[in-house]
Amino acid sequence: MRVINTEEIVPIIEKLAIQACCCLSDNVIDAFKKALETEESPIGKDSLEIIIENSEFARDNMMPCCHDTGMAVVVMEIGQEVSWKGKPLYDQVEEGIRRGYENGYLRKSVVADPLERVNTNDNTPVVFHPSIVPGDKVKITVMPKGGGSENMGAFKVLLPGAGEEGIKEFVLETVARAGGNPCPPYIVGIGVGGTMDQCAWMAKKALLRDIGERNPNPRYAKLEEDLLEAINNTGIGPIGYGGRSTALDVHVDYYGVHITALPVAINFHCNAARQATAVL
């Protein structure tokens, strides 16, 4: 059994919060460049060039790539052979985010109460998703979710008979409603099945997958490819100015479901597709 003091995760999460907001991955920036090669719209090309320049400048100068540094989602895969000591784990997760947003001079965008709307001034509370996995390691991912993309998500329970065509129709309806609001070119995460909460979590978790990485199930991989083509045929384009580069990728995850339902959840990751990971 490996024993870890929860204090150890605080500086790790602090660093990940800053890194995520300032440094888009090579996977994302390379996807922008690939989209630039195939974009047909002049204003779409101009928009992609600006996005690439902004992303590289932010990474080189450790500055946020977007002014909306989001609400912090922290995903933690905890090995079943790990035992914790020290202060409560959730409290230390929040402390890491608190320090990251304060010391990284990141915008604080979270209010304590949805109706009172008073800013907490440290970007807490955090949305925390821990899970137990084999082994004695802890994998920590910080994924800031900005309002522009997060606000355009959707959930619907379809009838089972709606099938793949029903899923496609719902996704394209959601994309059309969202327009340029999620700051395209974006990544679309889709959850299919499970319960309401499981379905929504799958849609968000799917965003953690690398661009270009397909679902290992051929049927769902084909659904991803079909949806990607359909979304890029909508003409929404970069920043909503028109063009082919509306989505960088579509990621679909699925789970077992009750015989009476076909739940579908959609979550967008804007062009500031931010996430940073470390293994403890």
GROMACS .gro file of C-alpha atoms in nm:
model
  280
    1MET     CA    1   0.000   0.000   0.000
    2ARG     CA    2   0.135   0.342  -0.100
    3VAL     CA    3   0.062   0.625   0.144
    4ILE     CA    4   0.042   0.980   0.008
    5ASN     CA    5  -0.002   1.296   0.213
    6THR     CA    6  -0.273   1.506   0.051
    7GLU     CA    7  -0.046   1.808   0.089
    8GLU     CA    8   0.160   1.671  -0.201
    9ILE     CA    9  -0.117   1.732  -0.453
   10VAL     CA   10  -0.153   2.104  -0.376
   11PRO     CA   11   0.153   2.235  -0.569
   12ILE     CA   12   0.083   1.985  -0.849
   13ILE     CA   13  -0.272   2.113  -0.901
   14GLU     CA   14  -0.152   2.473  -0.869
   15LYS     CA   15   0.096   2.417  -1.152
   16LEU     CA   16  -0.156   2.228  -1.367
   17ALA     CA   17  -0.413   2.507  -1.336
   18ILE     CA   18  -0.165   2.763  -1.468
   19GLN     CA   19  -0.030   2.530  -1.736
   20ALA     CA   20  -0.377   2.441  -1.861
   21CYS     CA   21  -0.482   2.804  -1.898
   22CYS     CA   22  -0.162   2.916  -2.069
   23CYS     CA   23  -0.035   2.619  -2.270
   24LEU     CA   24  -0.254   2.448  -2.526
   25SER     CA   25  -0.112   2.107  -2.616
   26ASP     CA   26   0.071   2.029  -2.940
   27ASN     CA   27  -0.223   1.801  -3.022
   28VAL     CA   28  -0.463   2.099  -3.024
   29ILE     CA   29  -0.233   2.345  -3.200
   30ASP     CA   30  -0.147   2.086  -3.466
   31ALA     CA   31  -0.521   2.038  -3.522
   32PHE     CA   32  -0.558   2.415  -3.581
   33LYS     CA   33  -0.280   2.398  -3.840
   34LYS     CA   34  -0.438   2.100  -4.012
   35ALA     CA   35  -0.770   2.285  -4.024
   36LEU     CA   36  -0.595   2.586  -4.178
   37GLU     CA   37  -0.471   2.367  -4.464
   38THR     CA   38  -0.825   2.261  -4.560
   39GLU     CA   39  -1.022   2.577  -4.473
   40GLU     CA   40  -1.177   2.733  -4.783
   41SER     CA   41  -1.314   3.057  -4.639
   42PRO     CA   42  -1.073   3.358  -4.645
   43ILE     CA   43  -1.213   3.493  -4.317
   44GLY     CA   44  -1.202   3.140  -4.177
   45LYS     CA   45  -0.833   3.117  -4.268
   46ASP     CA   46  -0.766   3.456  -4.111
   47SER     CA   47  -0.943   3.347  -3.792
   48LEU     CA   48  -0.744   3.025  -3.769
   49GLU     CA   49  -0.417   3.211  -3.821
   50ILE     CA   50  -0.507   3.445  -3.535
   51ILE     CA   51  -0.603   3.152  -3.311
   52ILE     CA   52  -0.271   2.979  -3.385
   53GLU     CA   53  -0.071   3.297  -3.326
   54ASN     CA   54  -0.257   3.364  -3.001
   55SER     CA   55  -0.209   3.006  -2.877
   56GLU     CA   56   0.164   3.004  -2.950
   57PHE     CA   57   0.216   3.350  -2.798
   58ALA     CA   58   0.027   3.249  -2.484
   59ARG     CA   59   0.232   2.931  -2.447
   60ASP     CA   60   0.566   3.105  -2.510
   61ASN     CA   61   0.491   3.385  -2.264
   62MET     CA   62   0.293   3.185  -2.005
   63MET     CA   63  -0.014   3.404  -2.044
   64PRO     CA   64  -0.375   3.279  -2.053
   65CYS     CA   65  -0.480   3.188  -2.407
   66CYS     CA   66  -0.831   3.316  -2.326
   67HIS     CA   67  -0.953   3.581  -2.082
   68ASP     CA   68  -1.218   3.334  -1.959
   69THR     CA   69  -1.007   3.099  -1.751
   70GLY     CA   70  -1.313   2.894  -1.670
   71MET     CA   71  -1.449   2.693  -1.383
   72ALA     CA   72  -1.195   2.432  -1.279
   73VAL     CA   73  -1.282   2.067  -1.338
   74VAL     CA   74  -1.038   1.833  -1.166
   75VAL     CA   75  -1.032   1.467  -1.272
   76MET     CA   76  -0.838   1.228  -1.051
   77GLU     CA   77  -0.777   0.859  -1.122
   78ILE     CA   78  -0.664   0.708  -0.791
   79GLY     CA   79  -0.493   0.371  -0.778
   80GLN     CA   80  -0.669   0.127  -0.547
   81GLU     CA   81  -0.337   0.062  -0.370
   82VAL     CA   82  -0.311   0.428  -0.262
   83SER     CA   83  -0.399   0.538   0.090
   84TRP     CA   84  -0.428   0.905   0.186
   85LYS     CA   85  -0.320   1.085   0.500
   86GLY     CA   86  -0.338   1.451   0.602
   87LYS     CA   87  -0.614   1.702   0.536
   88PRO     CA   88  -0.928   1.597   0.343
   89LEU     CA   89  -0.855   1.530  -0.023
   90TYR     CA   90  -1.126   1.762  -0.160
   91ASP     CA   91  -0.999   2.050   0.057
   92GLN     CA   92  -0.649   2.008  -0.086
   93VAL     CA   93  -0.782   1.993  -0.442
   94GLU     CA   94  -0.954   2.327  -0.381
   95GLU     CA   95  -0.639   2.470  -0.223
   96GLY     CA   96  -0.439   2.377  -0.532
   97ILE     CA   97  -0.689   2.552  -0.760
   98ARG     CA   98  -0.705   2.850  -0.526
   99ARG     CA   99  -0.327   2.895  -0.536
  100GLY     CA  100  -0.310   2.837  -0.911
  101TYR     CA  101  -0.567   3.104  -0.992
  102GLU     CA  102  -0.419   3.352  -0.745
  103ASN     CA  103  -0.049   3.299  -0.819
  104GLY     CA  104  -0.107   3.259  -1.192
  105TYR     CA  105  -0.310   3.583  -1.207
  106LEU     CA  106  -0.595   3.393  -1.371
  107ARG     CA  107  -0.942   3.545  -1.388
  108LYS     CA  108  -1.171   3.433  -1.109
  109SER     CA  109  -1.502   3.340  -1.270
  110VAL     CA  110  -1.692   3.144  -1.003
  111VAL     CA  111  -1.974   3.261  -0.775
  112ALA     CA  112  -2.061   3.085  -0.450
  113ASP     CA  113  -2.437   3.079  -0.506
  114PRO     CA  114  -2.615   3.055  -0.843
  115LEU     CA  115  -2.877   3.312  -0.737
  116GLU     CA  116  -2.683   3.547  -0.506
  117ARG     CA  117  -2.403   3.574  -0.769
  118VAL     CA  118  -2.124   3.682  -0.533
  119ASN     CA  119  -1.777   3.600  -0.669
  120THR     CA  120  -1.564   3.379  -0.442
  121ASN     CA  121  -1.253   3.560  -0.572
  122ASP     CA  122  -1.043   3.241  -0.578
  123ASN     CA  123  -1.224   3.034  -0.845
  124THR     CA  124  -1.360   2.780  -0.600
  125PRO     CA  125  -1.563   2.568  -0.557
  126VAL     CA  126  -1.411   2.307  -0.785
  127VAL     CA  127  -1.593   2.038  -0.983
  128PHE     CA  128  -1.414   1.722  -0.869
  129HIS     CA  129  -1.438   1.380  -1.037
  130PRO     CA  130  -1.236   1.113  -0.851
  131SER     CA  131  -1.237   0.749  -0.960
  132ILE     CA  132  -1.066   0.430  -0.844
  133VAL     CA  133  -0.840   0.245  -1.090
  134PRO     CA  134  -0.587  -0.040  -1.058
  135GLY     CA  135  -0.234   0.033  -0.936
  136ASP     CA  136  -0.061   0.270  -0.695
  137LYS     CA  137  -0.042   0.588  -0.905
  138VAL     CA  138  -0.258   0.899  -0.905
  139LYS     CA  139  -0.333   1.071  -1.237
  140ILE     CA  140  -0.451   1.430  -1.201
  141THR     CA  141  -0.602   1.636  -1.483
  142VAL     CA  142  -0.713   1.998  -1.456
  143MET     CA  143  -0.962   2.103  -1.725
  144PRO     CA  144  -1.085   2.465  -1.702
  145LYS     CA  145  -1.426   2.498  -1.872
  146GLY     CA  146  -1.513   2.843  -2.003
  147GLY     CA  147  -1.867   2.977  -2.009
  148GLY     CA  148  -1.893   3.017  -2.386
  149SER     CA  149  -1.861   2.644  -2.453
  150GLU     CA  150  -2.006   2.506  -2.131
  151ASN     CA  151  -2.326   2.710  -2.163
  152MET     CA  152  -2.413   2.550  -2.496
  153GLY     CA  153  -2.422   2.188  -2.376
  154ALA     CA  154  -2.743   1.986  -2.397
  155PHE     CA  155  -2.908   1.670  -2.266
  156LYS     CA  156  -3.207   1.478  -2.395
  157VAL     CA  157  -3.358   1.137  -2.340
  158LEU     CA  158  -3.454   0.994  -2.679
  159LEU     CA  159  -3.680   0.697  -2.736
  160PRO     CA  160  -3.477   0.379  -2.801
  161GLY     CA  161  -3.618   0.355  -3.150
  162ALA     CA  162  -3.456   0.688  -3.244
  163GLY     CA  163  -3.126   0.501  -3.283
  164GLU     CA  164  -2.820   0.650  -3.452
  165GLU     CA  165  -3.023   0.880  -3.673
  166GLY     CA  166  -3.193   1.027  -3.369
  167ILE     CA  167  -2.856   1.088  -3.203
  168LYS     CA  168  -2.724   1.259  -3.517
  169GLU     CA  169  -3.036   1.475  -3.544
  170PHE     CA  170  -3.010   1.588  -3.180
  171VAL     CA  171  -2.639   1.666  -3.212
  172LEU     CA  172  -2.687   1.872  -3.528
  173GLU     CA  173  -2.984   2.056  -3.376
  174THR     CA  174  -2.764   2.144  -3.078
  175VAL     CA  175  -2.478   2.257  -3.303
  176ALA     CA  176  -2.714   2.477  -3.508
  177ARG     CA  177  -2.857   2.633  -3.193
  178ALA     CA  178  -2.509   2.696  -3.054
  179GLY     CA  179  -2.378   2.860  -3.372
  180GLY     CA  180  -2.055   3.043  -3.301
  181ASN     CA  181  -2.118   3.075  -2.925
  182PRO     CA  182  -1.892   2.783  -2.821
  183CYS     CA  183  -1.598   2.954  -3.000
  184PRO     CA  184  -1.529   2.713  -3.286
  185PRO     CA  185  -1.333   2.528  -3.400
  186TYR     CA  186  -1.435   2.319  -3.102
  187ILE     CA  187  -1.431   1.957  -2.988
  188VAL     CA  188  -1.768   1.793  -2.932
  189GLY     CA  189  -1.797   1.540  -2.651
  190ILE     CA  190  -2.101   1.312  -2.664
  191GLY     CA  191  -2.227   1.066  -2.404
  192VAL     CA  192  -2.477   0.797  -2.501
  193GLY     CA  193  -2.650   0.576  -2.246
  194GLY     CA  194  -2.631   0.535  -1.870
  195THR     CA  195  -2.836   0.753  -1.638
  196MET     CA  196  -2.870   1.131  -1.662
  197ASP     CA  197  -2.561   1.201  -1.452
  198GLN     CA  198  -2.350   0.926  -1.610
  199CYS     CA  199  -2.442   1.041  -1.959
  200ALA     CA  200  -2.343   1.403  -1.891
  201TRP     CA  201  -2.014   1.295  -1.731
  202MET     CA  202  -1.929   1.077  -2.033
  203ALA     CA  203  -1.979   1.376  -2.264
  204LYS     CA  204  -1.735   1.583  -2.062
  205LYS     CA  205  -1.487   1.302  -2.006
  206ALA     CA  206  -1.480   1.235  -2.381
  207LEU     CA  207  -1.322   1.579  -2.424
  208LEU     CA  208  -1.009   1.452  -2.249
  209ARG     CA  209  -0.932   1.223  -2.541
  210ASP     CA  210  -0.666   1.339  -2.790
  211ILE     CA  211  -0.790   1.486  -3.116
  212GLY     CA  212  -0.784   1.208  -3.374
  213GLU     CA  213  -0.823   0.927  -3.120
  214ARG     CA  214  -1.125   0.717  -3.216
  215ASN     CA  215  -1.358   0.514  -2.996
  216PRO     CA  216  -1.227   0.154  -3.004
  217ASN     CA  217  -1.575   0.029  -3.095
  218PRO     CA  218  -1.597   0.052  -3.478
  219ARG     CA  219  -1.965   0.146  -3.471
  220TYR     CA  220  -1.906   0.445  -3.246
  221ALA     CA  221  -1.587   0.538  -3.431
  222LYS     CA  222  -1.793   0.558  -3.750
  223LEU     CA  223  -2.054   0.769  -3.568
  224GLU     CA  224  -1.775   1.009  -3.464
  225GLU     CA  225  -1.653   1.040  -3.822
  226ASP     CA  226  -2.003   1.089  -3.962
  227LEU     CA  227  -2.085   1.360  -3.709
  228LEU     CA  228  -1.752   1.538  -3.764
  229GLU     CA  229  -1.821   1.558  -4.137
  230ALA     CA  230  -2.180   1.673  -4.083
  231ILE     CA  231  -2.081   1.943  -3.834
  232ASN     CA  232  -1.811   2.075  -4.065
  233ASN     CA  233  -2.068   2.092  -4.344
  234THR     CA  234  -2.287   2.332  -4.144
  235GLY     CA  235  -2.079   2.631  -4.259
  236ILE     CA  236  -2.054   2.780  -3.907
  237GLY     CA  237  -1.675   2.795  -3.935
  238PRO     CA  238  -1.404   2.941  -3.710
  239ILE     CA  239  -1.549   3.179  -3.447
  240GLY     CA  240  -1.880   3.147  -3.631
  241TYR     CA  241  -1.761   3.359  -3.925
  242GLY     CA  242  -1.825   3.088  -4.183
  243GLY     CA  243  -1.613   2.809  -4.324
  244ARG     CA  244  -1.552   2.436  -4.294
  245SER     CA  245  -1.353   2.428  -3.970
  246THR     CA  246  -1.637   2.419  -3.718
  247ALA     CA  247  -1.520   2.114  -3.522
  248LEU     CA  248  -1.170   1.979  -3.471
  249ASP     CA  249  -1.311   1.643  -3.366
  250VAL     CA  250  -1.608   1.456  -3.223
  251HIS     CA  251  -1.564   1.206  -2.938
  252VAL     CA  252  -1.843   0.967  -2.843
  253ASP     CA  253  -1.849   0.750  -2.530
  254TYR     CA  254  -2.124   0.504  -2.443
  255TYR     CA  255  -2.252   0.300  -2.149
  256GLY     CA  256  -2.519   0.041  -2.074
  257VAL     CA  257  -2.869   0.181  -2.041
  258HIS     CA  258  -3.221   0.094  -1.928
  259ILE     CA  259  -3.438  -0.073  -2.191
  260THR     CA  260  -3.679   0.223  -2.200
  261ALA     CA  261  -3.437   0.504  -2.285
  262LEU     CA  262  -3.162   0.643  -2.509
  263PRO     CA  263  -3.003   0.934  -2.315
  264VAL     CA  264  -2.769   1.164  -2.510
  265ALA     CA  265  -2.553   1.444  -2.364
  266ILE     CA  266  -2.343   1.696  -2.555
  267ASN     CA  267  -2.054   1.901  -2.416
  268PHE     CA  268  -1.840   2.145  -2.614
  269HIS     CA  269  -1.469   2.220  -2.568
  270CYS     CA  270  -1.400   2.562  -2.728
  271ASN     CA  271  -1.087   2.636  -2.933
  272ALA     CA  272  -0.916   2.707  -2.601
  273ALA     CA  273  -0.932   2.332  -2.536
  274ARG     CA  274  -0.747   2.348  -2.207
  275GLN     CA  275  -0.625   2.059  -1.997
  276ALA     CA  276  -0.307   1.959  -1.821
  277THR     CA  277  -0.215   1.626  -1.662
  278ALA     CA  278   0.041   1.495  -1.416
  279VAL     CA  279   0.098   1.153  -1.257
  280LEU     CA  280   0.193   1.131  -0.889
   0.00000   0.00000   0.00000
